[in-house]
Short mmCIF file of C-alpha atoms in Angstrom, two decimals:
data_model
loop_
_atom_site.label_atom_id
_atom_site.label_comp_id
_atom_site.label_asym_id
_atom_site.label_seq_id
_atom_site.Cartn_x
_atom_site.Cartn_y
_atom_site.Cartn_z
CA UNK A 1 -19.78 8.30 25.03
CA UNK A 2 -20.73 9.75 21.61
CA UNK A 3 -18.13 10.54 19.00
CA UNK A 4 -18.79 14.29 19.43
CA UNK A 5 -17.85 14.01 23.11
CA UNK A 6 -14.46 12.45 22.50
CA UNK A 7 -11.41 14.53 23.28
CA UNK A 8 -8.42 14.90 20.98
CA UNK A 9 -6.55 12.19 22.88
CA UNK A 10 -9.57 9.89 22.70
CA UNK A 11 -9.66 10.31 18.90
CA UNK A 12 -5.93 9.69 18.79
CA UNK A 13 -6.37 6.48 20.77
CA UNK A 14 -9.16 5.32 18.42
CA UNK A 15 -6.91 6.07 15.44
CA UNK A 16 -4.05 4.15 17.03
CA UNK A 17 -6.14 1.01 17.50
CA UNK A 18 -7.57 1.40 14.00
CA UNK A 19 -4.05 1.42 12.58
CA UNK A 20 -3.09 -1.55 14.76
CA UNK A 21 -6.02 -3.63 13.48
CA UNK A 22 -5.18 -2.69 9.88
CA UNK A 23 -1.52 -3.62 10.36
CA UNK A 24 -2.43 -6.94 12.00
CA UNK A 25 -4.75 -7.82 9.11
CA UNK A 26 -2.05 -7.04 6.54
CA UNK A 27 0.61 -9.01 8.44
CA UNK A 28 -1.62 -12.05 8.95
CA UNK A 29 -2.56 -12.25 5.26
CA UNK A 30 1.05 -11.57 4.25
CA UNK A 31 2.20 -14.45 6.47
CA UNK A 32 -0.34 -16.76 4.82
CA UNK A 33 0.84 -15.60 1.39
CA UNK A 34 4.47 -16.12 2.47
CA UNK A 35 3.70 -19.69 3.58
CA UNK A 36 1.85 -20.41 0.32
CA UNK A 37 5.00 -19.67 -1.67
CA UNK A 38 4.35 -22.08 -4.52
CA UNK A 39 0.83 -20.80 -5.14
CA UNK A 40 1.91 -17.15 -4.82
CA UNK A 41 4.76 -17.36 -7.30
CA UNK A 42 2.89 -19.59 -9.72
CA UNK A 43 0.65 -16.54 -10.18
CA UNK A 44 3.41 -13.94 -10.12
CA UNK A 45 5.72 -15.76 -12.54
CA UNK A 46 3.01 -16.96 -14.95
CA UNK A 47 3.44 -14.10 -17.49
CA UNK A 48 7.05 -15.08 -18.22
CA UNK A 49 6.10 -17.98 -20.51
CA UNK A 50 3.83 -18.43 -23.50
CA UNK A 51 1.53 -20.74 -21.52
CA UNK A 52 0.00 -17.70 -19.82
CA UNK A 53 -3.70 -17.24 -20.62
CA UNK A 54 -3.24 -13.84 -22.30
CA UNK A 55 -0.61 -15.21 -24.69
CA UNK A 56 -2.79 -18.15 -25.62
CA UNK A 57 -5.70 -15.85 -26.43
CA UNK A 58 -3.44 -13.67 -28.58
CA UNK A 59 -1.83 -16.63 -30.33
CA UNK A 60 1.70 -15.65 -29.30
CA UNK A 61 4.50 -17.89 -30.52
CA UNK A 62 6.01 -20.17 -27.84
CA UNK A 63 8.69 -18.56 -25.68
CA UNK A 64 10.02 -18.73 -22.16
CA UNK A 65 12.02 -16.23 -20.13
CA UNK A 66 14.49 -17.57 -17.58
CA UNK A 67 15.05 -15.59 -14.39
CA UNK A 68 18.22 -15.60 -12.35
CA UNK A 69 19.25 -14.64 -8.85
CA UNK A 70 22.38 -12.58 -8.29
CA UNK A 71 22.28 -11.83 -4.57
CA UNK A 72 22.58 -14.01 -1.49
CA UNK A 73 19.44 -12.60 0.16
CA UNK A 74 17.63 -11.48 -3.00
CA UNK A 75 15.19 -14.39 -3.33
CA UNK A 76 14.20 -14.21 0.32
CA UNK A 77 13.68 -10.43 0.20
CA UNK A 78 11.67 -10.73 -3.03
CA UNK A 79 9.57 -13.41 -1.36
CA UNK A 80 8.88 -11.15 1.63
CA UNK A 81 8.11 -8.09 -0.50
CA UNK A 82 5.76 -9.99 -2.78
CA UNK A 83 3.94 -11.54 0.19
CA UNK A 84 3.57 -8.11 1.77
CA UNK A 85 2.13 -6.68 -1.44
CA UNK A 86 -0.33 -9.58 -1.56
CA UNK A 87 -1.23 -8.89 2.05
CA UNK A 88 -1.92 -5.23 1.32
CA UNK A 89 -3.98 -6.06 -1.75
CA UNK A 90 -6.07 -8.77 -0.11
CA UNK A 91 -6.51 -6.86 3.15
CA UNK A 92 -7.47 -3.61 1.41
CA UNK A 93 -11.27 -4.16 1.82
CA UNK A 94 -10.80 -4.47 5.58
CA UNK A 95 -8.43 -1.48 5.60
CA UNK A 96 -11.03 0.64 3.81
CA UNK A 97 -13.69 -0.58 6.22
CA UNK A 98 -11.59 0.43 9.24
CA UNK A 99 -10.83 3.85 7.76
CA UNK A 100 -14.49 4.43 7.01
CA UNK A 101 -15.43 3.42 10.55
CA UNK A 102 -12.98 5.98 11.88
CA UNK A 103 -14.14 8.94 9.76
CA UNK A 104 -17.86 8.15 9.39
CA UNK A 105 -18.93 9.50 12.82
CA UNK A 106 -17.81 12.95 11.72
CA UNK A 107 -19.80 12.87 8.47
CA UNK A 108 -23.39 13.86 7.79
CA UNK A 109 -25.70 11.16 6.43
CA UNK A 110 -25.50 12.48 2.85
CA UNK A 111 -21.71 12.80 3.10
CA UNK A 112 -21.51 9.25 4.44
CA UNK A 113 -23.56 8.04 1.45
CA UNK A 114 -21.21 9.69 -1.05
CA UNK A 115 -18.15 8.50 0.86
CA UNK A 116 -19.29 4.88 0.58
CA UNK A 117 -19.74 5.21 -3.17
CA UNK A 118 -16.46 7.05 -3.69
CA UNK A 119 -14.40 4.62 -1.61
CA UNK A 120 -16.07 1.61 -3.19
CA UNK A 121 -15.61 2.94 -6.71
CA UNK A 122 -11.98 3.84 -6.04
CA UNK A 123 -11.27 0.35 -4.73
CA UNK A 124 -12.95 -1.39 -7.66
CA UNK A 125 -11.13 0.80 -10.18
CA UNK A 126 -7.78 0.16 -8.52
CA UNK A 127 -8.35 -3.60 -8.68
CA UNK A 128 -9.44 -3.28 -12.29
CA UNK A 129 -6.25 -1.37 -13.10
CA UNK A 130 -4.04 -4.01 -11.49
CA UNK A 131 -5.95 -6.74 -13.35
CA UNK A 132 -5.49 -4.97 -16.69
CA UNK A 133 -1.79 -4.65 -15.92
CA UNK A 134 -1.42 -8.32 -14.95
CA UNK A 135 -3.33 -9.74 -17.91
CA UNK A 136 -2.49 -7.21 -20.66
CA UNK A 137 0.15 -4.53 -20.04
CA UNK A 138 2.76 -6.46 -18.06
CA UNK A 139 2.70 -9.63 -20.21
CA UNK A 140 3.16 -7.61 -23.41
CA UNK A 141 5.98 -5.63 -21.80
CA UNK A 142 7.70 -8.75 -20.48
CA UNK A 143 7.45 -10.55 -23.78
CA UNK A 144 8.89 -7.61 -25.74
CA UNK A 145 11.68 -6.60 -23.36
CA UNK A 146 12.44 -10.14 -22.19
CA UNK A 147 12.93 -11.51 -25.72
CA UNK A 148 14.41 -8.40 -27.33
CA UNK A 149 18.02 -8.80 -28.50
CA UNK A 150 20.34 -6.41 -30.30
CA UNK A 151 22.28 -9.46 -31.48
CA UNK A 152 21.92 -13.26 -31.23
CA UNK A 153 25.32 -13.22 -29.54
CA UNK A 154 23.91 -11.27 -26.58
CA UNK A 155 21.72 -13.42 -24.34
CA UNK A 156 19.16 -11.90 -21.98
CA UNK A 157 19.84 -12.63 -18.30
CA UNK A 158 16.93 -11.15 -16.36
CA UNK A 159 17.04 -11.02 -12.59
CA UNK A 160 14.16 -12.03 -10.37
CA UNK A 161 14.31 -8.67 -8.60
CA UNK A 162 13.98 -6.77 -11.89
CA UNK A 163 10.97 -8.86 -12.86
CA UNK A 164 9.18 -8.40 -9.52
CA UNK A 165 9.98 -4.68 -9.28
CA UNK A 166 8.56 -4.12 -12.76
CA UNK A 167 5.41 -6.10 -12.00
CA UNK A 168 4.69 -4.40 -8.68
CA UNK A 169 5.59 -0.94 -9.96
CA UNK A 170 3.43 -1.21 -13.08
CA UNK A 171 0.55 -2.66 -11.04
CA UNK A 172 0.66 0.37 -8.74
CA UNK A 173 0.84 2.82 -11.65
CA UNK A 174 -2.04 1.20 -13.56
CA UNK A 175 -4.11 1.05 -10.39
CA UNK A 176 -3.62 4.79 -9.88
CA UNK A 177 -4.30 5.58 -13.55
CA UNK A 178 -7.62 3.74 -13.37
CA UNK A 179 -8.76 6.16 -10.66
CA UNK A 180 -9.34 8.72 -13.43
CA UNK A 181 -13.17 8.35 -13.49
CA UNK A 182 -13.38 8.70 -9.71
CA UNK A 183 -11.18 11.79 -9.67
CA UNK A 184 -13.12 13.35 -12.55
CA UNK A 185 -16.42 12.62 -10.79
CA UNK A 186 -15.20 14.43 -7.67
CA UNK A 187 -13.87 17.38 -9.65
CA UNK A 188 -17.11 17.54 -11.63
CA UNK A 189 -19.12 17.48 -8.41
CA UNK A 190 -17.08 20.40 -7.08
CA UNK A 191 -17.56 22.32 -10.32
CA UNK A 192 -13.87 22.32 -11.23
CA UNK A 193 -14.42 20.61 -14.59
CA UNK A 194 -17.32 19.96 -16.93
CA UNK A 195 -18.09 17.39 -19.61
CA UNK A 196 -17.99 20.13 -22.27
CA UNK A 197 -14.52 21.16 -21.11
CA UNK A 198 -13.28 17.57 -21.24
CA UNK A 199 -14.77 17.11 -24.72
CA UNK A 200 -13.14 20.33 -25.89
CA UNK A 201 -9.72 19.18 -24.71
CA UNK A 202 -10.10 15.62 -26.01
CA UNK A 203 -7.20 15.99 -28.49
CA UNK A 204 -4.92 17.28 -25.77
CA UNK A 205 -6.01 14.39 -23.57
CA UNK A 206 -5.14 11.87 -26.29
CA UNK A 207 -1.62 13.28 -26.53
CA UNK A 208 -1.26 13.14 -22.74
CA UNK A 209 -2.58 9.56 -22.71
CA UNK A 210 -0.01 8.51 -25.32
CA UNK A 211 2.76 10.13 -23.28
CA UNK A 212 1.61 8.41 -20.07
CA UNK A 213 1.30 5.09 -21.92
CA UNK A 214 4.83 5.46 -23.27
CA UNK A 215 6.11 6.08 -19.74
CA UNK A 216 4.25 3.08 -18.33
CA UNK A 217 5.54 0.78 -21.08
CA UNK A 218 8.98 1.99 -22.19
CA UNK A 219 9.02 -0.15 -25.35
CA UNK A 220 9.14 0.62 -29.05
CA UNK A 221 6.36 -1.88 -29.71
CA UNK A 222 3.41 0.05 -31.17
CA UNK A 223 0.98 -2.76 -30.33
CA UNK A 224 1.95 -2.65 -26.65
CA UNK A 225 1.62 1.13 -26.60
CA UNK A 226 -1.83 0.87 -28.16
CA UNK A 227 -2.85 -1.85 -25.69
CA UNK A 228 -2.04 0.52 -22.82
CA UNK A 229 -3.41 3.71 -24.38
CA UNK A 230 -6.76 2.26 -25.44
CA UNK A 231 -8.07 1.41 -21.92
CA UNK A 232 -6.94 4.81 -20.62
CA UNK A 233 -8.68 6.58 -23.49
CA UNK A 234 -11.85 4.60 -22.82
CA UNK A 235 -11.58 5.65 -19.18
CA UNK A 236 -11.40 9.27 -20.33
CA UNK A 237 -14.55 8.87 -22.42
CA UNK A 238 -16.32 7.17 -19.52
CA UNK A 239 -15.18 10.01 -17.26
CA UNK A 240 -16.83 12.55 -19.58
CA UNK A 241 -20.16 10.75 -19.24
CA UNK A 242 -19.73 10.41 -15.47
CA UNK A 243 -19.02 14.13 -15.13
CA UNK A 244 -22.09 14.92 -17.24
CA UNK A 245 -24.31 12.71 -15.06
CA UNK A 246 -22.77 14.04 -11.85
CA UNK A 247 -23.42 17.63 -12.88
CA UNK A 248 -26.99 16.72 -13.87
CA UNK A 249 -27.59 15.32 -10.38
#
């Protein structure tokens, strides 16, 4: 039976099994990540000490941040949540594939071509955003906030939950922020924006970028703010060129 002959309930059944396969993939990978606890948290906890690769490249002075647990179930729940996030991240290519399989029968050939490029670009940019956060933004934030003291008499006692929540939250935010070129390409294709318009409002965009960067990294460290703002500004400049090319096509 062709996709155009399917009834509403048939489509609903296809969607249900699509969601089931996606959920199974996420759970299976999350279980593997949960079992590989040492490997998982060696990656997650790496930015808390000066041995992390980003600190070595920047020549940061030796430091180490100790994490503590304050709840009976906190470590277990953090373990589960981190494994689930890893499952979602690693299973995302399969999730996108299943979603595309579900919607592609209803698309024309040219629409299917653009959908592949848009979904692929969005996925790559999200991964790039999380990578920039893990290797640049989060380490700088952790080092500043984790070692900051109003007085030598006041020791920092950071909880594991606070550390993980900050890492996962900032990874999500940076992943979304890095979708800027994809969103601009779509808006340019629909005629909602133009490269000339984006160039004209460049100064306003810089102010907005600084505000967003300050929200992402709530520190008073100018270097950290610049490290966040610079990639976003470069994304804006790349978006201008993408919109210009998209309009030309």
